[in-house]
Amino acid sequence: MGSPTFNLDEFIGQKYRQGFFTPLESDTVPHGLDENVIRLISEKKGEPAFMLDWRLQAYRHWLTMTEPKWSSVKYPPIDYQAISYYSAPKSKKVGPRSLDEVDPELLRTYEKLGVPLAEREMLAGVAVDAVFDSVSVATTFKAKLAELGIIFSSFSDAVKEYPELVQKYLGSVVPYTDNYFACLNSAVFSDGSFCYIPPGVRCPMELSTYFRINARNTGQFERTLIIADKGAYVSYLEGCTAPMRDENQLHAAVVELIALEDAQIKYSTVQNWYPGDKNGKGGIYNFVTKRGECRGDNARISWTQVETGSAITWKYPSVVLRGDNSIGEFYSVALTNNHQQADTGTKMIHLGKNTRSTILSKGISAGHGHNAYRGLVKVAKSAVNARNYTQCDSLLLGDQCAAHTFPYIEVKNPGAQIEHEATTSRIGEDQLFYCQSRGLSAEDAVAMIVNGFCKEVFKELPMEFAVEAQKLLGISLEGSVG
Amino acid sequence: MNTLLEIRNLHAGVDDGAAVRPILRGLDLTVRAGEVHAVMGPNGSGKSTLAYVLAGRDRYTVTSGEILYDGHSLLDIAPEERARAGVFLAFQYPVEIPGVSNIYLLKAAVNAARKHRGEEELDAMDFLALVRDKLTTMGMDEALLYRPVNQGFSGGEKKRNEILQMALLEPRLAILDETDSGLDIDALRTVADGIQAMRRSDRGIVLITHYQRLLDYVIPDHIHVLAQGRIALSGGPELARELERRGYAWVENGAPAEKSLPSGAAPAGRTATSTPSGE
């Protein structure tokens, strides 16, 4: 007997209902990687010679590297020769033909999130020739930006149209020698976004990959380059709260941000790639290199990320604080459920005088999830009067999950002020019962507590994004939308 | 007056995973609309267990007997559904919820109940107006609304916050588990006024308490003494003083033999006539 009460293990153990069957991609170059494949990619994209040279240099360097093993994430060996490195733009032959063929659970998620119909098709990978509503939106949008001299285009277009800008800045924050995955990306990157804000211009709207229709199938090796010239400001949104369908298991993107004197870049990410099933099968490996450089004085770069998807998330959005008085910020929510793993954090490299950085990391682990914060705060000898504040909080749901914190602090200047705070807490049965006895369902109670835990990070997100992110956390924890 | 709560021969205990440790052993209690019942008793007599069983807490398992609320069994109803249907438990130890603002929980709770009743949910402005009104009654600082739920609240603030929740949720059956414990005399007075203000002809209140002092302010219609998991003695408000004078041992050692005690007009519980044997 006894009343039917909430069972936490059962709740967090619910299966990921957004799973879907993935049809095979057919229009691709053969599997494997050699110089010919790289030449082929560059040729198909009609790239100038400097781009091909750079790709080949990266490839040759990559051959000398070995895959890093230092993170806390575990995955079977990746066969790099089994990956196809180029996919032609999708035709109607691949993917579901209409929403009728898409997993109804996925559609219900979109509905719950309030995703407009036309965008649902795009997200679900329905092979439509054009997404009409969004195209018109994107066109007016682009015209408005052009008036201000803002360049916002696909990476492929930028390489052809603004080669001198690309050549000047590409690899200047993340050189191809940086790490194994960034190097691979440099050799084979498919497409991505390019954005340049001219001096003194404040970008009047949040730039989003969402509007960038012409580059929507950027796939697994995405490359983003954002430059805010002197005194410019831009807020950039990456990703989408709705679960994204993708064929490729390995994602190795590179994002480079450059903020010149007095410039500010805000980069917000909501990442919800397929996390794999309840037993940890399938799901995306998200191995991303993101780094920004405050190249001029008084520059400011903020990373805000909400990571709920992917089987493995491995990324450290970082800021190099080169300019004097420059500011770096990192706000992160990473949620792992079922068998998801996350090893994420940041690096704040203080080089300039009076540089400041703030790190606020919130890790949530449920199910068998593993969540690690790994962060480096480095203060060079030149960084007089540097300050850092770091706060790492972990929240545990259930007793099968894990949270780790690996803070690294290297200080070469005795005048630096470094603070580090860390807490670990657990959602208790007593808290859930208390909320239930006030009429809230256990699911709502968990969502409420988790959202409360993440509040400080959400307030850094642009408004609509914040609202969506809140809903997303609830859904990710339920594993259902019902 | 219609019957709001009827507990019949309730046996219940705590499930530690392996077995149910029996605590309540044949408890009977009837609460009619409009009545205030006080349940008193020494430590370990099962008072809090009774509260948790009524609210539906996990691990507090009913092994036999019945709990009827408004004529329907509560036993298979989830705690949140009981709450929405008008059952309220004021916690002896209100739980802290870091990161969640008090007003957020209050609003969510009020709207969950409204939704259940098919009423429109209150928006932020209407809710604020409502909550401000109740705050004044409870002598609470508005700042408490914006602090995390119960975190950093003093003992008195926590208890007042429970009464505030009750006032906002307007339950039909309120169970107050030792709401008077840990309060200084002024806070006790405020809390008692808050409870007193909740008395209504269509509402039943069960006050669980150790001491008689709360009952000086909130005079109950019936007093029951819980001993060894059942109601050992029931009577009218004057029973509290008797208990204060003689102590619980008096009940445990066979006070019910004294028939001279006047009992309420409509005895709510079983007026025990036999001594509970030392089980």
Tab-separated table of C-alpha atoms in Angstrom, chain B residues 16-266:
chain	number	residue	atom	x	y	z
B	16	ASP	CA	13.228	1.688	5.641
B	17	GLY	CA	13.557	-0.258	2.421
B	18	ALA	CA	13.424	-3.674	4.021
B	19	ALA	CA	10.365	-3.467	6.220
B	20	VAL	CA	7.778	-1.077	7.544
B	21	ARG	CA	8.497	-0.053	11.106
B	22	PRO	CA	5.045	0.318	12.646
B	23	ILE	CA	4.266	3.661	14.289
B	24	LEU	CA	0.545	4.252	14.020
B	25	ARG	CA	-1.378	1.303	15.383
B	26	GLY	CA	-5.065	1.638	14.890
B	27	LEU	CA	-5.698	5.376	14.850
B	28	ASP	CA	-9.204	6.759	14.441
B	29	LEU	CA	-9.992	10.418	13.900
B	30	THR	CA	-12.886	12.313	12.389
B	31	VAL	CA	-12.649	16.002	11.493
B	32	ARG	CA	-15.741	17.840	10.374
B	33	ALA	CA	-15.765	21.064	8.434
B	34	GLY	CA	-15.492	24.032	10.767
B	35	GLU	CA	-13.675	22.152	13.513
B	36	VAL	CA	-10.243	22.639	14.997
B	37	HIS	CA	-8.685	19.514	16.438
B	38	ALA	CA	-5.534	19.450	18.471
B	39	VAL	CA	-3.472	16.301	18.439
B	40	MET	CA	-1.115	16.188	21.378
B	41	GLY	CA	1.254	13.616	22.649
B	42	PRO	CA	4.765	12.903	23.799
B	43	ASN	CA	7.766	12.504	21.523
B	44	GLY	CA	7.597	9.368	19.438
B	45	SER	CA	3.864	8.925	19.815
B	46	GLY	CA	3.352	9.219	16.059
B	47	LYS	CA	2.230	12.832	15.640
B	48	SER	CA	4.533	13.713	12.766
B	49	THR	CA	3.953	10.333	11.157
B	50	LEU	CA	0.255	11.143	11.114
B	51	ALA	CA	1.018	14.461	9.409
B	52	TYR	CA	3.269	12.878	6.799
B	53	VAL	CA	0.850	10.042	6.103
B	54	LEU	CA	-1.933	12.552	5.497
B	55	ALA	CA	0.260	14.583	3.135
B	56	GLY	CA	1.445	11.466	1.319
B	57	ARG	CA	5.145	11.465	2.035
B	58	ASP	CA	7.197	8.753	0.438
B	59	ARG	CA	8.297	5.931	2.793
B	60	TYR	CA	5.440	6.680	5.198
B	61	THR	CA	3.492	3.603	4.339
B	62	VAL	CA	-0.053	2.715	5.298
B	63	THR	CA	-0.308	-0.983	6.088
B	64	SER	CA	-4.015	-1.084	6.839
B	65	GLY	CA	-6.950	1.124	7.580
B	66	GLU	CA	-8.481	3.989	5.672
B	67	ILE	CA	-8.111	7.724	5.188
B	68	LEU	CA	-11.134	9.387	3.625
B	69	TYR	CA	-10.955	13.004	2.602
B	70	ASP	CA	-14.279	14.400	1.516
B	71	GLY	CA	-15.499	10.837	1.222
B	72	HIS	CA	-12.678	9.715	-1.082
B	73	SER	CA	-9.714	7.612	-0.161
B	74	LEU	CA	-6.463	9.538	-0.083
B	75	LEU	CA	-4.280	6.462	-0.087
B	76	ASP	CA	-3.563	6.230	-3.796
B	77	ILE	CA	-3.348	9.943	-4.396
B	78	ALA	CA	-0.010	11.632	-5.100
B	79	PRO	CA	1.049	14.328	-2.622
B	80	GLU	CA	0.706	17.163	-5.144
B	81	GLU	CA	-2.826	16.057	-5.998
B	82	ARG	CA	-3.772	16.014	-2.326
B	83	ALA	CA	-2.384	19.523	-2.042
B	84	ARG	CA	-4.313	20.753	-5.048
B	85	ALA	CA	-7.458	19.187	-3.654
B	86	GLY	CA	-7.078	21.300	-0.528
B	87	VAL	CA	-4.936	19.332	1.915
B	88	PHE	CA	-2.191	21.473	3.415
B	89	LEU	CA	0.683	20.472	5.657
B	90	ALA	CA	2.603	23.112	7.554
B	91	PHE	CA	6.006	21.541	8.146
B	92	GLN	CA	7.620	21.201	11.505
B	93	TYR	CA	10.944	21.790	9.769
B	94	PRO	CA	10.285	23.856	6.651
B	95	VAL	CA	12.684	22.854	3.896
B	96	GLU	CA	15.245	25.221	2.396
B	97	ILE	CA	15.395	25.490	-1.380
B	98	PRO	CA	18.462	27.464	-2.446
B	99	GLY	CA	18.152	29.399	-5.694
B	100	VAL	CA	14.357	29.413	-5.758
B	101	SER	CA	12.824	32.647	-4.571
B	102	ASN	CA	10.072	32.392	-2.007
B	103	ILE	CA	7.625	34.330	-4.130
B	104	TYR	CA	8.251	32.022	-7.066
B	105	LEU	CA	7.287	28.950	-5.063
B	106	LEU	CA	4.278	30.707	-3.549
B	107	LYS	CA	3.004	31.758	-6.951
B	108	ALA	CA	3.596	28.334	-8.463
B	109	ALA	CA	1.725	26.745	-5.558
B	110	VAL	CA	-1.227	29.111	-5.746
B	111	ASN	CA	-1.493	28.687	-9.491
B	112	ALA	CA	-1.255	24.902	-9.296
B	113	ALA	CA	-4.289	24.939	-6.998
B	114	ARG	CA	-6.157	27.449	-9.150
B	115	LYS	CA	-5.498	25.436	-12.271
B	116	HIS	CA	-6.808	22.346	-10.506
B	117	ARG	CA	-10.007	24.181	-9.636
B	118	GLY	CA	-10.395	25.334	-13.221
B	119	GLU	CA	-9.685	28.941	-12.300
B	120	GLU	CA	-7.491	31.278	-14.247
B	121	GLU	CA	-3.888	31.507	-13.072
B	122	LEU	CA	-2.888	34.748	-11.393
B	123	ASP	CA	-0.397	36.944	-13.160
B	124	ALA	CA	2.539	38.487	-11.368
B	125	MET	CA	0.776	41.748	-10.507
B	126	ASP	CA	-2.401	40.188	-9.145
B	127	PHE	CA	-0.373	37.722	-7.195
B	128	LEU	CA	1.796	40.415	-5.676
B	129	ALA	CA	-1.278	42.324	-4.550
B	130	LEU	CA	-2.661	39.183	-2.927
B	131	VAL	CA	0.560	38.220	-1.217
B	132	ARG	CA	1.194	41.740	0.112
B	133	ASP	CA	-2.162	41.705	1.778
B	134	LYS	CA	-1.398	38.417	3.542
B	135	LEU	CA	2.104	39.543	4.469
B	136	THR	CA	0.757	42.437	6.415
B	137	THR	CA	-1.505	40.118	8.371
B	138	MET	CA	1.457	37.911	9.197
B	139	GLY	CA	3.681	40.831	10.128
B	140	MET	CA	6.257	39.687	7.618
B	141	ASP	CA	8.804	41.763	5.768
B	142	GLU	CA	8.289	41.871	2.016
B	143	ALA	CA	12.002	41.207	1.585
B	144	LEU	CA	11.323	37.609	2.623
B	145	LEU	CA	9.473	37.107	-0.641
B	146	TYR	CA	12.601	37.606	-2.660
B	147	ARG	CA	14.930	35.482	-0.577
B	148	PRO	CA	15.450	31.809	-1.442
B	149	VAL	CA	12.746	29.607	0.069
B	150	ASN	CA	13.403	29.337	3.821
B	151	GLN	CA	17.143	29.848	3.336
B	152	GLY	CA	18.607	31.988	6.045
B	153	PHE	CA	15.173	32.433	7.621
B	154	SER	CA	15.047	32.473	11.387
B	155	GLY	CA	12.967	29.785	13.072
B	156	GLY	CA	10.131	32.233	13.504
B	157	GLU	CA	10.319	33.428	9.911
B	158	LYS	CA	10.135	29.863	8.674
B	159	LYS	CA	6.994	29.154	10.675
B	160	ARG	CA	5.362	32.396	9.626
B	161	ASN	CA	6.207	31.538	6.059
B	162	GLU	CA	4.309	28.263	6.468
B	163	ILE	CA	1.267	30.134	7.735
B	164	LEU	CA	1.611	32.601	4.876
B	165	GLN	CA	1.516	29.696	2.447
B	166	MET	CA	-1.565	28.342	4.176
B	167	ALA	CA	-3.260	31.732	3.984
B	168	LEU	CA	-2.519	31.963	0.269
B	169	LEU	CA	-3.517	28.410	-0.563
B	170	GLU	CA	-6.743	28.513	1.483
B	171	PRO	CA	-6.841	24.769	2.074
B	172	ARG	CA	-9.946	22.890	3.160
B	173	LEU	CA	-7.950	20.723	5.519
B	174	ALA	CA	-4.882	22.187	7.184
B	175	ILE	CA	-2.508	20.023	9.203
B	176	LEU	CA	-0.057	22.060	11.239
B	177	ASP	CA	2.847	20.007	12.507
B	178	GLU	CA	4.315	21.624	15.628
B	179	THR	CA	4.006	25.047	14.117
B	180	ASP	CA	4.410	26.475	17.629
B	181	SER	CA	7.743	24.854	18.351
B	182	GLY	CA	10.765	27.092	18.451
B	183	LEU	CA	8.781	30.306	18.580
B	184	ASP	CA	9.232	33.122	21.037
B	185	ILE	CA	6.118	34.477	22.655
B	186	ASP	CA	5.557	37.302	20.145
B	187	ALA	CA	6.054	35.053	17.143
B	188	LEU	CA	3.736	32.503	18.742
B	189	ARG	CA	1.112	35.173	19.042
B	190	THR	CA	1.412	36.200	15.384
B	191	VAL	CA	1.346	32.625	14.189
B	192	ALA	CA	-1.646	31.887	16.410
B	193	ASP	CA	-3.472	34.923	15.041
B	194	GLY	CA	-2.713	33.689	11.552
B	195	ILE	CA	-4.202	30.308	12.352
B	196	GLN	CA	-7.160	31.801	14.146
B	197	ALA	CA	-7.887	33.925	11.066
B	198	MET	CA	-8.074	30.749	9.025
B	199	ARG	CA	-10.957	29.274	11.034
B	200	ARG	CA	-13.958	28.967	8.811
B	201	SER	CA	-17.112	26.910	8.710
B	202	ASP	CA	-15.958	25.014	5.638
B	203	ARG	CA	-12.406	24.353	6.799
B	204	GLY	CA	-10.945	21.769	9.120
B	205	ILE	CA	-7.724	22.337	11.042
B	206	VAL	CA	-5.574	19.756	12.778
B	207	LEU	CA	-3.031	21.257	15.163
B	208	ILE	CA	-0.248	18.926	16.108
B	209	THR	CA	1.525	20.160	19.205
B	210	HIS	CA	3.520	19.185	22.252
B	211	TYR	CA	2.411	21.993	24.430
B	212	GLN	CA	-0.737	23.602	25.552
B	213	ARG	CA	0.460	27.173	25.070
B	214	LEU	CA	-0.645	27.458	21.392
B	215	LEU	CA	-4.051	26.256	22.508
B	216	ASP	CA	-4.387	29.304	24.753
B	217	TYR	CA	-4.652	31.366	21.596
B	218	VAL	CA	-6.289	28.926	19.254
B	219	ILE	CA	-8.917	27.186	21.322
B	220	PRO	CA	-9.601	23.835	19.679
B	221	ASP	CA	-12.979	22.162	19.538
B	222	HIS	CA	-11.413	18.827	20.350
B	223	ILE	CA	-8.210	17.598	21.860
B	224	HIS	CA	-6.781	14.157	21.273
B	225	VAL	CA	-3.876	12.582	22.995
B	226	LEU	CA	-1.772	10.265	20.940
B	227	ALA	CA	0.076	7.514	22.739
B	228	GLN	CA	1.781	4.524	21.234
B	229	GLY	CA	0.332	5.112	17.821
B	230	ARG	CA	-3.322	5.550	18.641
B	231	ILE	CA	-5.621	8.092	20.186
B	232	ALA	CA	-5.535	7.270	23.840
B	233	LEU	CA	-7.816	10.009	25.005
B	234	SER	CA	-10.113	12.635	23.523
B	235	GLY	CA	-11.795	15.555	25.121
B	236	GLY	CA	-12.710	19.210	24.944
B	237	PRO	CA	-10.366	22.204	25.186
B	238	GLU	CA	-10.001	21.861	28.918
B	239	LEU	CA	-8.117	18.622	28.410
B	240	ALA	CA	-5.045	20.661	27.469
B	241	ARG	CA	-4.743	22.128	30.945
B	242	GLU	CA	-5.279	18.796	32.535
B	243	LEU	CA	-2.441	17.415	30.462
B	244	GLU	CA	-0.222	20.334	31.265
B	245	ARG	CA	-0.795	19.701	34.913
B	246	ARG	CA	-0.457	15.943	34.932
B	247	GLY	CA	1.911	15.247	32.043
B	248	TYR	CA	1.616	12.689	29.293
B	249	ALA	CA	2.588	9.892	31.602
B	250	TRP	CA	-0.829	10.272	33.091
B	251	VAL	CA	-2.405	9.243	29.782
B	252	GLU	CA	0.140	6.607	29.051
B	253	ASN	CA	-0.376	5.134	32.478
B	254	GLY	CA	-4.079	4.793	32.188
B	255	ALA	CA	-5.780	8.165	32.638
B	256	PRO	CA	-8.628	7.154	30.369
B	257	ALA	CA	-10.009	5.221	33.322
B	258	GLU	CA	-10.997	8.604	34.721
B	259	LYS	CA	-14.398	9.038	33.200
B	260	SER	CA	-15.027	12.372	34.791
B	261	LEU	CA	-13.419	14.237	31.972
B	262	PRO	CA	-15.923	16.160	29.981
B	263	SER	CA	-15.582	15.563	26.277
B	264	GLY	CA	-16.703	17.605	23.323
B	265	ALA	CA	-20.299	17.493	22.199
B	266	ALA	CA	-19.381	15.352	19.275
